[in-house]
Amino acid sequence: GNSVTQMEGPVTLSEEAFLTINCTYTATGYPSLFWYVQYPGEGLQLLLKATKADDKGSNKGFEATYRKETTSFHLEKGSVQVSDSAVYFCALSPSGGSYIPTFGRGTSLIVHP
Amino acid sequence: GAGVSQTPSNKVTEKGKYVELRCDPISGHTALYWYRQSLGQGPEFLIYFQGTGAADDSGLPNDRFFAVRPEGSVSTLKIQRTERGDSAVYLCASSPLGAGIDEQYFGPGTRLTVT
């Protein structure tokens, strides 16, 4: 079956540090890949997505590249802010645009001033 | 406009009791989804409605769980004979007709605690 593995958290960084949150997946075919963010007290929000190999999704300074050869979709940001503190979820949607996503367990990011 | 809302935000109940969790989707969204998020885990799909009918309920864990959407808008997730293992955050999401998962808008969730 499909699965998503994320690095354990929490990830604790100082403001302006470089961020990487690792995500690897197992799926048949060519899934679409997503990063969602959950700010404290709010619902999950789509952060970025990539639908095919070598695509790069980007939003709000965050980036992730769909690497089929390593089945990875690592999230990066060059300079984090305190306001980036949240839980980040990697997810996949199977080939064919199925509406049923598989989520990773989430990685908490804490950014200190 | 208003986003997806869920009520109550928190629910504490005793083992064996019946609970109902409500979801108000974004107006005009035809699709509605329920997920369960256990502590330290990502959301797990429970059931998907397209209009009034359940298009896919394959994620419901057992027959104690049931969901309805009688008028194609508000949905209620019902859990009978609650167990401590049902404790989790229950998330609702809605999307326009034909949208993929990247167009699912999530509510803030209902935190259910079974004592």
JSON list of C-alpha atoms in Angstrom, two decimals:
[
{"chain": "A", "resi": 1, "resn": "GLY", "atom": "CA", "xyz": [0.00, 0.00, 0.00]},
{"chain": "A", "resi": 2, "resn": "ASN", "atom": "CA", "xyz": [0.88, 3.67, -0.07]},
{"chain": "A", "resi": 3, "resn": "SER", "atom": "CA", "xyz": [2.86, 5.20, 2.76]},
{"chain": "A", "resi": 4, "resn": "VAL", "atom": "CA", "xyz": [4.65, 8.41, 3.68]},
{"chain": "A", "resi": 5, "resn": "THR", "atom": "CA", "xyz": [7.55, 8.65, 6.12]},
{"chain": "A", "resi": 6, "resn": "GLN", "atom": "CA", "xyz": [8.61, 11.93, 7.68]},
{"chain": "A", "resi": 7, "resn": "MET", "atom": "CA", "xyz": [11.47, 12.77, 9.96]},
{"chain": "A", "resi": 8, "resn": "GLU", "atom": "CA", "xyz": [10.72, 12.81, 13.67]},
{"chain": "A", "resi": 9, "resn": "GLY", "atom": "CA", "xyz": [10.19, 16.12, 15.34]},
{"chain": "A", "resi": 10, "resn": "PRO", "atom": "CA", "xyz": [10.26, 18.51, 16.88]},
{"chain": "A", "resi": 11, "resn": "VAL", "atom": "CA", "xyz": [12.70, 20.42, 14.74]},
{"chain": "A", "resi": 12, "resn": "THR", "atom": "CA", "xyz": [13.95, 23.43, 16.70]},
{"chain": "A", "resi": 13, "resn": "LEU", "atom": "CA", "xyz": [15.70, 26.26, 14.88]},
{"chain": "A", "resi": 14, "resn": "SER", "atom": "CA", "xyz": [16.71, 29.83, 15.43]},
{"chain": "A", "resi": 15, "resn": "GLU", "atom": "CA", "xyz": [15.21, 32.54, 13.24]},
{"chain": "A", "resi": 16, "resn": "GLU", "atom": "CA", "xyz": [16.90, 32.82, 9.81]},
{"chain": "A", "resi": 17, "resn": "ALA", "atom": "CA", "xyz": [18.26, 29.27, 9.96]},
{"chain": "A", "resi": 18, "resn": "PHE", "atom": "CA", "xyz": [17.98, 26.87, 7.02]},
{"chain": "A", "resi": 19, "resn": "LEU", "atom": "CA", "xyz": [15.20, 24.29, 7.23]},
{"chain": "A", "resi": 20, "resn": "THR", "atom": "CA", "xyz": [14.97, 20.79, 5.82]},
{"chain": "A", "resi": 21, "resn": "ILE", "atom": "CA", "xyz": [12.19, 18.37, 6.69]},
{"chain": "A", "resi": 22, "resn": "ASN", "atom": "CA", "xyz": [12.70, 14.98, 5.08]},
{"chain": "A", "resi": 23, "resn": "CYS", "atom": "CA", "xyz": [9.86, 13.06, 3.44]},
{"chain": "A", "resi": 24, "resn": "THR", "atom": "CA", "xyz": [10.02, 9.76, 1.56]},
{"chain": "A", "resi": 25, "resn": "TYR", "atom": "CA", "xyz": [7.14, 7.81, 0.10]},
{"chain": "A", "resi": 26, "resn": "THR", "atom": "CA", "xyz": [6.10, 4.40, -1.14]},
{"chain": "A", "resi": 27, "resn": "ALA", "atom": "CA", "xyz": [3.49, 4.22, -3.87]},
{"chain": "A", "resi": 28, "resn": "THR", "atom": "CA", "xyz": [2.76, 2.49, -7.14]},
{"chain": "A", "resi": 29, "resn": "GLY", "atom": "CA", "xyz": [2.72, 4.48, -10.31]},
{"chain": "A", "resi": 30, "resn": "TYR", "atom": "CA", "xyz": [3.16, 8.23, -10.30]},
{"chain": "A", "resi": 31, "resn": "PRO", "atom": "CA", "xyz": [1.53, 9.86, -7.30]},
{"chain": "A", "resi": 32, "resn": "SER", "atom": "CA", "xyz": [1.11, 13.57, -6.72]},
{"chain": "A", "resi": 33, "resn": "LEU", "atom": "CA", "xyz": [2.95, 14.88, -3.68]},
{"chain": "A", "resi": 34, "resn": "PHE", "atom": "CA", "xyz": [1.96, 17.58, -1.23]},
{"chain": "A", "resi": 35, "resn": "TRP", "atom": "CA", "xyz": [3.07, 19.48, 1.83]},
{"chain": "A", "resi": 36, "resn": "TYR", "atom": "CA", "xyz": [0.40, 20.71, 4.23]},
{"chain": "A", "resi": 37, "resn": "VAL", "atom": "CA", "xyz": [0.91, 23.04, 7.19]},
{"chain": "A", "resi": 38, "resn": "GLN", "atom": "CA", "xyz": [-1.12, 23.25, 10.39]},
{"chain": "A", "resi": 39, "resn": "TYR", "atom": "CA", "xyz": [-0.67, 26.42, 12.41]},
{"chain": "A", "resi": 40, "resn": "PRO", "atom": "CA", "xyz": [-1.71, 26.31, 16.08]},
{"chain": "A", "resi": 41, "resn": "GLY", "atom": "CA", "xyz": [-5.49, 26.34, 16.41]},
{"chain": "A", "resi": 42, "resn": "GLU", "atom": "CA", "xyz": [-6.09, 26.28, 12.65]},
{"chain": "A", "resi": 43, "resn": "GLY", "atom": "CA", "xyz": [-7.01, 23.70, 10.03]},
{"chain": "A", "resi": 44, "resn": "LEU", "atom": "CA", "xyz": [-4.63, 22.00, 7.65]},
{"chain": "A", "resi": 45, "resn": "GLN", "atom": "CA", "xyz": [-3.67, 24.18, 4.70]},
{"chain": "A", "resi": 46, "resn": "LEU", "atom": "CA", "xyz": [-2.03, 23.17, 1.46]},
{"chain": "A", "resi": 47, "resn": "LEU", "atom": "CA", "xyz": [1.47, 24.66, 1.34]},
{"chain": "A", "resi": 48, "resn": "LEU", "atom": "CA", "xyz": [2.76, 23.35, -1.99]},
{"chain": "A", "resi": 49, "resn": "LYS", "atom": "CA", "xyz": [2.45, 20.47, -4.40]},
{"chain": "A", "resi": 50, "resn": "ALA", "atom": "CA", "xyz": [4.18, 18.68, -7.27]},
{"chain": "A", "resi": 51, "resn": "THR", "atom": "CA", "xyz": [2.45, 16.38, -9.70]},
{"chain": "A", "resi": 52, "resn": "LYS", "atom": "CA", "xyz": [5.28, 14.76, -11.65]},
{"chain": "A", "resi": 53, "resn": "ALA", "atom": "CA", "xyz": [8.92, 13.81, -11.36]},
{"chain": "A", "resi": 54, "resn": "ASP", "atom": "CA", "xyz": [11.40, 16.70, -11.15]},
{"chain": "A", "resi": 55, "resn": "ASP", "atom": "CA", "xyz": [8.62, 19.23, -10.54]},
{"chain": "A", "resi": 56, "resn": "LYS", "atom": "CA", "xyz": [9.40, 21.79, -7.87]},
{"chain": "A", "resi": 57, "resn": "GLY", "atom": "CA", "xyz": [6.58, 23.10, -5.73]},
{"chain": "A", "resi": 58, "resn": "SER", "atom": "CA", "xyz": [7.08, 26.44, -4.00]},
{"chain": "A", "resi": 59, "resn": "ASN", "atom": "CA", "xyz": [5.13, 28.82, -1.79]},
{"chain": "A", "resi": 60, "resn": "LYS", "atom": "CA", "xyz": [5.93, 31.38, 0.94]},
{"chain": "A", "resi": 61, "resn": "GLY", "atom": "CA", "xyz": [9.66, 30.72, 0.56]},
{"chain": "A", "resi": 62, "resn": "PHE", "atom": "CA", "xyz": [9.25, 26.96, 0.98]},
{"chain": "A", "resi": 63, "resn": "GLU", "atom": "CA", "xyz": [10.31, 24.56, -1.78]},
{"chain": "A", "resi": 64, "resn": "ALA", "atom": "CA", "xyz": [10.18, 20.83, -2.41]},
{"chain": "A", "resi": 65, "resn": "THR", "atom": "CA", "xyz": [11.31, 18.84, -5.45]},
{"chain": "A", "resi": 66, "resn": "TYR", "atom": "CA", "xyz": [9.66, 15.59, -6.55]},
{"chain": "A", "resi": 67, "resn": "ARG", "atom": "CA", "xyz": [12.53, 13.08, -6.77]},
{"chain": "A", "resi": 68, "resn": "LYS", "atom": "CA", "xyz": [11.30, 9.82, -8.22]},
{"chain": "A", "resi": 69, "resn": "GLU", "atom": "CA", "xyz": [14.72, 8.14, -8.17]},
{"chain": "A", "resi": 70, "resn": "THR", "atom": "CA", "xyz": [14.93, 8.56, -4.39]},
{"chain": "A", "resi": 71, "resn": "THR", "atom": "CA", "xyz": [11.14, 8.60, -3.79]},
{"chain": "A", "resi": 72, "resn": "SER", "atom": "CA", "xyz": [11.55, 11.79, -1.81]},
{"chain": "A", "resi": 73, "resn": "PHE", "atom": "CA", "xyz": [9.90, 15.19, -1.46]},
{"chain": "A", "resi": 74, "resn": "HIS", "atom": "CA", "xyz": [11.96, 17.06, 1.13]},
{"chain": "A", "resi": 75, "resn": "LEU", "atom": "CA", "xyz": [10.73, 20.46, 2.32]},
{"chain": "A", "resi": 76, "resn": "GLU", "atom": "CA", "xyz": [13.25, 23.30, 2.46]},
{"chain": "A", "resi": 77, "resn": "LYS", "atom": "CA", "xyz": [13.33, 26.97, 3.36]},
{"chain": "A", "resi": 78, "resn": "GLY", "atom": "CA", "xyz": [16.37, 29.15, 3.28]},
{"chain": "A", "resi": 79, "resn": "SER", "atom": "CA", "xyz": [15.56, 31.41, 6.23]},
{"chain": "A", "resi": 80, "resn": "VAL", "atom": "CA", "xyz": [12.82, 30.48, 8.68]},
{"chain": "A", "resi": 81, "resn": "GLN", "atom": "CA", "xyz": [10.78, 32.94, 10.73]},
{"chain": "A", "resi": 82, "resn": "VAL", "atom": "CA", "xyz": [9.07, 32.58, 14.08]},
{"chain": "A", "resi": 83, "resn": "SER", "atom": "CA", "xyz": [5.76, 32.65, 12.23]},
{"chain": "A", "resi": 84, "resn": "ASP", "atom": "CA", "xyz": [6.73, 29.41, 10.44]},
{"chain": "A", "resi": 85, "resn": "SER", "atom": "CA", "xyz": [6.32, 27.51, 13.70]},
{"chain": "A", "resi": 86, "resn": "ALA", "atom": "CA", "xyz": [3.70, 24.86, 12.91]},
{"chain": "A", "resi": 87, "resn": "VAL", "atom": "CA", "xyz": [3.26, 21.17, 12.13]},
{"chain": "A", "resi": 88, "resn": "TYR", "atom": "CA", "xyz": [4.13, 20.14, 8.58]},
{"chain": "A", "resi": 89, "resn": "PHE", "atom": "CA", "xyz": [2.58, 17.10, 6.89]},
{"chain": "A", "resi": 90, "resn": "CYS", "atom": "CA", "xyz": [3.83, 15.39, 3.76]},
{"chain": "A", "resi": 91, "resn": "ALA", "atom": "CA", "xyz": [1.13, 13.63, 1.76]},
{"chain": "A", "resi": 92, "resn": "LEU", "atom": "CA", "xyz": [0.58, 11.76, -1.47]},
{"chain": "A", "resi": 93, "resn": "SER", "atom": "CA", "xyz": [-2.35, 11.19, -3.75]},
{"chain": "A", "resi": 94, "resn": "PRO", "atom": "CA", "xyz": [-2.23, 8.05, -5.88]},
{"chain": "A", "resi": 95, "resn": "SER", "atom": "CA", "xyz": [-1.96, 8.11, -9.63]},
{"chain": "A", "resi": 96, "resn": "GLY", "atom": "CA", "xyz": [-5.14, 9.12, -11.38]},
{"chain": "A", "resi": 97, "resn": "GLY", "atom": "CA", "xyz": [-6.09, 11.93, -9.06]},
{"chain": "A", "resi": 98, "resn": "SER", "atom": "CA", "xyz": [-7.74, 9.93, -6.29]},
{"chain": "A", "resi": 99, "resn": "TYR", "atom": "CA", "xyz": [-9.23, 12.14, -3.64]},
{"chain": "A", "resi": 100, "resn": "ILE", "atom": "CA", "xyz": [-7.99, 9.91, -0.81]},
{"chain": "A", "resi": 101, "resn": "PRO", "atom": "CA", "xyz": [-4.61, 11.16, 0.36]},
{"chain": "A", "resi": 102, "resn": "THR", "atom": "CA", "xyz": [-2.11, 9.32, 2.50]},
{"chain": "A", "resi": 103, "resn": "PHE", "atom": "CA", "xyz": [-0.48, 11.57, 5.09]},
{"chain": "A", "resi": 104, "resn": "GLY", "atom": "CA", "xyz": [2.76, 11.30, 6.99]},
{"chain": "A", "resi": 105, "resn": "ARG", "atom": "CA", "xyz": [2.68, 11.63, 10.77]},
{"chain": "A", "resi": 106, "resn": "GLY", "atom": "CA", "xyz": [3.72, 15.28, 10.73]},
{"chain": "A", "resi": 107, "resn": "THR", "atom": "CA", "xyz": [6.84, 17.14, 11.84]},
{"chain": "A", "resi": 108, "resn": "SER", "atom": "CA", "xyz": [6.61, 19.93, 14.38]},
{"chain": "A", "resi": 109, "resn": "LEU", "atom": "CA", "xyz": [8.77, 22.98, 13.68]},
{"chain": "A", "resi": 110, "resn": "ILE", "atom": "CA", "xyz": [9.63, 25.40, 16.46]},
{"chain": "A", "resi": 111, "resn": "VAL", "atom": "CA", "xyz": [11.44, 28.60, 15.51]},
{"chain": "A", "resi": 112, "resn": "HIS", "atom": "CA", "xyz": [12.98, 30.72, 18.27]},
{"chain": "A", "resi": 113, "resn": "PRO", "atom": "CA", "xyz": [13.68, 34.46, 17.91]},
{"chain": "B", "resi": 1, "resn": "GLY", "atom": "CA", "xyz": [-16.20, 33.92, 3.07]},
{"chain": "B", "resi": 2, "resn": "ALA", "atom": "CA", "xyz": [-16.52, 31.48, 5.93]},
{"chain": "B", "resi": 3, "resn": "GLY", "atom": "CA", "xyz": [-14.36, 28.41, 5.99]},
{"chain": "B", "resi": 4, "resn": "VAL", "atom": "CA", "xyz": [-15.19, 24.92, 7.15]},
{"chain": "B", "resi": 5, "resn": "SER", "atom": "CA", "xyz": [-16.45, 24.91, 10.70]},
{"chain": "B", "resi": 6, "resn": "GLN", "atom": "CA", "xyz": [-16.71, 22.04, 13.15]},
{"chain": "B", "resi": 7, "resn": "THR", "atom": "CA", "xyz": [-18.57, 21.76, 16.40]},
{"chain": "B", "resi": 8, "resn": "PRO", "atom": "CA", "xyz": [-17.89, 21.17, 19.16]},
{"chain": "B", "resi": 9, "resn": "SER", "atom": "CA", "xyz": [-14.22, 22.06, 19.22]},
{"chain": "B", "resi": 10, "resn": "ASN", "atom": "CA", "xyz": [-13.72, 19.74, 22.18]},
{"chain": "B", "resi": 11, "resn": "LYS", "atom": "CA", "xyz": [-15.81, 16.83, 23.41]},
{"chain": "B", "resi": 12, "resn": "VAL", "atom": "CA", "xyz": [-15.18, 14.72, 26.47]},
{"chain": "B", "resi": 13, "resn": "THR", "atom": "CA", "xyz": [-17.33, 11.64, 26.90]},
{"chain": "B", "resi": 14, "resn": "GLU", "atom": "CA", "xyz": [-17.36, 8.47, 28.92]},
{"chain": "B", "resi": 15, "resn": "LYS", "atom": "CA", "xyz": [-16.60, 5.07, 27.49]},
{"chain": "B", "resi": 16, "resn": "GLY", "atom": "CA", "xyz": [-19.73, 3.50, 26.06]},
{"chain": "B", "resi": 17, "resn": "LYS", "atom": "CA", "xyz": [-21.53, 6.76, 25.32]},
{"chain": "B", "resi": 18, "resn": "TYR", "atom": "CA", "xyz": [-22.79, 7.99, 21.95]},
{"chain": "B", "resi": 19, "resn": "VAL", "atom": "CA", "xyz": [-21.37, 11.15, 20.35]},
{"chain": "B", "resi": 20, "resn": "GLU", "atom": "CA", "xyz": [-22.15, 13.29, 17.34]},
{"chain": "B", "resi": 21, "resn": "LEU", "atom": "CA", "xyz": [-19.64, 15.57, 15.65]},
{"chain": "B", "resi": 22, "resn": "ARG", "atom": "CA", "xyz": [-20.82, 18.23, 13.23]},
{"chain": "B", "resi": 23, "resn": "CYS", "atom": "CA", "xyz": [-19.22, 19.70, 10.13]},
{"chain": "B", "resi": 24, "resn": "ASP", "atom": "CA", "xyz": [-20.38, 22.77, 8.20]},
{"chain": "B", "resi": 25, "resn": "PRO", "atom": "CA", "xyz": [-18.62, 22.85, 4.83]},
{"chain": "B", "resi": 26, "resn": "ILE", "atom": "CA", "xyz": [-17.91, 25.85, 2.68]},
{"chain": "B", "resi": 27, "resn": "SER", "atom": "CA", "xyz": [-21.09, 26.96, 0.96]},
{"chain": "B", "resi": 28, "resn": "GLY", "atom": "CA", "xyz": [-21.43, 25.40, -2.47]},
{"chain": "B", "resi": 29, "resn": "HIS", "atom": "CA", "xyz": [-18.87, 22.66, -1.93]},
{"chain": "B", "resi": 30, "resn": "THR", "atom": "CA", "xyz": [-20.36, 19.38, -3.05]},
{"chain": "B", "resi": 31, "resn": "ALA", "atom": "CA", "xyz": [-17.68, 17.07, -1.66]},
{"chain": "B", "resi": 32, "resn": "LEU", "atom": "CA", "xyz": [-17.14, 16.50, 2.06]},
{"chain": "B", "resi": 33, "resn": "TYR", "atom": "CA", "xyz": [-14.54, 14.33, 3.80]},
{"chain": "B", "resi": 34, "resn": "TRP", "atom": "CA", "xyz": [-13.99, 13.08, 7.32]},
{"chain": "B", "resi": 35, "resn": "TYR", "atom": "CA", "xyz": [-10.57, 12.17, 8.69]},
{"chain": "B", "resi": 36, "resn": "ARG", "atom": "CA", "xyz": [-9.31, 10.99, 12.05]},
{"chain": "B", "resi": 37, "resn": "GLN", "atom": "CA", "xyz": [-6.00, 12.20, 13.44]},
{"chain": "B", "resi": 38, "resn": "SER", "atom": "CA", "xyz": [-4.66, 10.24, 16.39]},
{"chain": "B", "resi": 39, "resn": "LEU", "atom": "CA", "xyz": [-1.99, 11.71, 18.62]},
{"chain": "B", "resi": 40, "resn": "GLY", "atom": "CA", "xyz": [1.34, 11.91, 16.81]},
{"chain": "B", "resi": 41, "resn": "GLN", "atom": "CA", "xyz": [-0.12, 10.68, 13.53]},
{"chain": "B", "resi": 42, "resn": "GLY", "atom": "CA", "xyz": [-1.25, 12.20, 10.29]},
{"chain": "B", "resi": 43, "resn": "PRO", "atom": "CA", "xyz": [-4.89, 12.37, 9.25]},
{"chain": "B", "resi": 44, "resn": "GLU", "atom": "CA", "xyz": [-6.46, 9.06, 8.19]},
{"chain": "B", "resi": 45, "resn": "PHE", "atom": "CA", "xyz": [-9.35, 9.02, 5.73]},
{"chain": "B", "resi": 46, "resn": "LEU", "atom": "CA", "xyz": [-12.71, 7.86, 7.08]},
{"chain": "B", "resi": 47, "resn": "ILE", "atom": "CA", "xyz": [-15.47, 8.68, 4.59]},
{"chain": "B", "resi": 48, "resn": "TYR", "atom": "CA", "xyz": [-16.19, 10.83, 1.54]},
{"chain": "B", "resi": 49, "resn": "PHE", "atom": "CA", "xyz": [-19.53, 12.32, 0.48]},
{"chain": "B", "resi": 50, "resn": "GLN", "atom": "CA", "xyz": [-20.43, 13.59, -2.94]},
{"chain": "B", "resi": 51, "resn": "GLY", "atom": "CA", "xyz": [-23.68, 15.46, -2.38]},
{"chain": "B", "resi": 52, "resn": "THR", "atom": "CA", "xyz": [-25.92, 13.51, -0.02]},
{"chain": "B", "resi": 53, "resn": "GLY", "atom": "CA", "xyz": [-24.48, 10.08, -0.65]},
{"chain": "B", "resi": 54, "resn": "ALA", "atom": "CA", "xyz": [-21.42, 8.41, 0.79]},
{"chain": "B", "resi": 55, "resn": "ALA", "atom": "CA", "xyz": [-19.23, 7.78, -2.24]},
{"chain": "B", "resi": 56, "resn": "ASP", "atom": "CA", "xyz": [-16.58, 5.94, -0.26]},
{"chain": "B", "resi": 57, "resn": "ASP", "atom": "CA", "xyz": [-16.79, 4.81, 3.36]},
{"chain": "B", "resi": 58, "resn": "SER", "atom": "CA", "xyz": [-13.90, 2.38, 3.21]},
{"chain": "B", "resi": 59, "resn": "GLY", "atom": "CA", "xyz": [-12.01, 4.20, 5.94]},
{"chain": "B", "resi": 60, "resn": "LEU", "atom": "CA", "xyz": [-14.62, 3.77, 8.66]},
{"chain": "B", "resi": 61, "resn": "PRO", "atom": "CA", "xyz": [-12.94, 1.49, 11.22]},
{"chain": "B", "resi": 62, "resn": "ASN", "atom": "CA", "xyz": [-16.03, -0.51, 12.23]},
{"chain": "B", "resi": 63, "resn": "ASP", "atom": "CA", "xyz": [-19.82, -0.38, 12.41]},
{"chain": "B", "resi": 64, "resn": "ARG", "atom": "CA", "xyz": [-19.79, 1.87, 15.47]},
{"chain": "B", "resi": 65, "resn": "PHE", "atom": "CA", "xyz": [-18.94, 4.74, 13.13]},
{"chain": "B", "resi": 66, "resn": "PHE", "atom": "CA", "xyz": [-21.54, 6.25, 10.84]},
{"chain": "B", "resi": 67, "resn": "ALA", "atom": "CA", "xyz": [-21.86, 9.54, 8.99]},
{"chain": "B", "resi": 68, "resn": "VAL", "atom": "CA", "xyz": [-24.73, 11.31, 7.27]},
{"chain": "B", "resi": 69, "resn": "ARG", "atom": "CA", "xyz": [-25.21, 14.33, 5.06]},
{"chain": "B", "resi": 70, "resn": "PRO", "atom": "CA", "xyz": [-28.97, 14.43, 4.50]},
{"chain": "B", "resi": 71, "resn": "GLU", "atom": "CA", "xyz": [-29.24, 17.71, 2.58]},
{"chain": "B", "resi": 72, "resn": "GLY", "atom": "CA", "xyz": [-25.87, 17.72, 0.90]},
{"chain": "B", "resi": 73, "resn": "SER", "atom": "CA", "xyz": [-24.45, 20.38, 3.16]},
{"chain": "B", "resi": 74, "resn": "VAL", "atom": "CA", "xyz": [-23.93, 19.82, 6.90]},
{"chain": "B", "resi": 75, "resn": "SER", "atom": "CA", "xyz": [-22.59, 16.42, 7.88]},
{"chain": "B", "resi": 76, "resn": "THR", "atom": "CA", "xyz": [-22.67, 14.58, 11.19]},
{"chain": "B", "resi": 77, "resn": "LEU", "atom": "CA", "xyz": [-20.22, 11.88, 12.21]},
{"chain": "B", "resi": 78, "resn": "LYS", "atom": "CA", "xyz": [-21.79, 9.54, 14.74]},
{"chain": "B", "resi": 79, "resn": "ILE", "atom": "CA", "xyz": [-19.90, 7.21, 17.03]},
{"chain": "B", "resi": 80, "resn": "GLN", "atom": "CA", "xyz": [-21.75, 4.62, 19.09]},
{"chain": "B", "resi": 81, "resn": "ARG", "atom": "CA", "xyz": [-20.46, 2.85, 22.21]},
{"chain": "B", "resi": 82, "resn": "THR", "atom": "CA", "xyz": [-17.33, 4.97, 22.28]},
{"chain": "B", "resi": 83, "resn": "GLU", "atom": "CA", "xyz": [-14.04, 3.37, 23.27]},
{"chain": "B", "resi": 84, "resn": "ARG", "atom": "CA", "xyz": [-10.89, 4.98, 24.65]},
{"chain": "B", "resi": 85, "resn": "GLY", "atom": "CA", "xyz": [-9.18, 4.18, 21.35]},
{"chain": "B", "resi": 86, "resn": "ASP", "atom": "CA", "xyz": [-11.62, 6.53, 19.60]},
{"chain": "B", "resi": 87, "resn": "SER", "atom": "CA", "xyz": [-9.89, 9.49, 21.26]},
{"chain": "B", "resi": 88, "resn": "ALA", "atom": "CA", "xyz": [-8.49, 11.63, 18.46]},
{"chain": "B", "resi": 89, "resn": "VAL", "atom": "CA", "xyz": [-9.00, 14.84, 16.52]},
{"chain": "B", "resi": 90, "resn": "TYR", "atom": "CA", "xyz": [-11.70, 14.41, 13.90]},
{"chain": "B", "resi": 91, "resn": "LEU", "atom": "CA", "xyz": [-11.15, 16.59, 10.85]},
{"chain": "B", "resi": 92, "resn": "CYS", "atom": "CA", "xyz": [-13.62, 17.59, 8.20]},
{"chain": "B", "resi": 93, "resn": "ALA", "atom": "CA", "xyz": [-12.76, 18.98, 4.78]},
{"chain": "B", "resi": 94, "resn": "SER", "atom": "CA", "xyz": [-14.79, 20.12, 1.80]},
{"chain": "B", "resi": 95, "resn": "SER", "atom": "CA", "xyz": [-14.05, 20.79, -1.85]},
{"chain": "B", "resi": 96, "resn": "PRO", "atom": "CA", "xyz": [-15.80, 21.91, -5.01]},
{"chain": "B", "resi": 97, "resn": "LEU", "atom": "CA", "xyz": [-17.17, 19.37, -7.47]},
{"chain": "B", "resi": 98, "resn": "GLY", "atom": "CA", "xyz": [-14.45, 17.51, -9.30]},
{"chain": "B", "resi": 99, "resn": "ALA", "atom": "CA", "xyz": [-11.60, 18.92, -7.24]},
{"chain": "B", "resi": 100, "resn": "GLY", "atom": "CA", "xyz": [-8.55, 16.92, -6.27]},
{"chain": "B", "resi": 101, "resn": "ILE", "atom": "CA", "xyz": [-7.10, 16.72, -2.81]},
{"chain": "B", "resi": 102, "resn": "ASP", "atom": "CA", "xyz": [-5.17, 19.93, -3.29]},
{"chain": "B", "resi": 103, "resn": "GLU", "atom": "CA", "xyz": [-8.47, 21.76, -3.20]},
{"chain": "B", "resi": 104, "resn": "GLN", "atom": "CA", "xyz": [-9.69, 20.27, 0.06]},
{"chain": "B", "resi": 105, "resn": "TYR", "atom": "CA", "xyz": [-10.30, 22.94, 2.69]},
{"chain": "B", "resi": 106, "resn": "PHE", "atom": "CA", "xyz": [-9.95, 21.65, 6.22]},
{"chain": "B", "resi": 107, "resn": "GLY", "atom": "CA", "xyz": [-11.79, 22.66, 9.35]},
{"chain": "B", "resi": 108, "resn": "PRO", "atom": "CA", "xyz": [-10.02, 23.12, 12.71]},
{"chain": "B", "resi": 109, "resn": "GLY", "atom": "CA", "xyz": [-11.18, 19.75, 13.97]},
{"chain": "B", "resi": 110, "resn": "THR", "atom": "CA", "xyz": [-13.06, 18.36, 16.95]},
{"chain": "B", "resi": 111, "resn": "ARG", "atom": "CA", "xyz": [-10.90, 16.90, 19.71]},
{"chain": "B", "resi": 112, "resn": "LEU", "atom": "CA", "xyz": [-12.70, 13.86, 21.15]},
{"chain": "B", "resi": 113, "resn": "THR", "atom": "CA", "xyz": [-11.56, 12.45, 24.46]},
{"chain": "B", "resi": 114, "resn": "VAL", "atom": "CA", "xyz": [-13.10, 9.21, 25.71]},
{"chain": "B", "resi": 115, "resn": "THR", "atom": "CA", "xyz": [-12.49, 8.61, 29.42]}
]
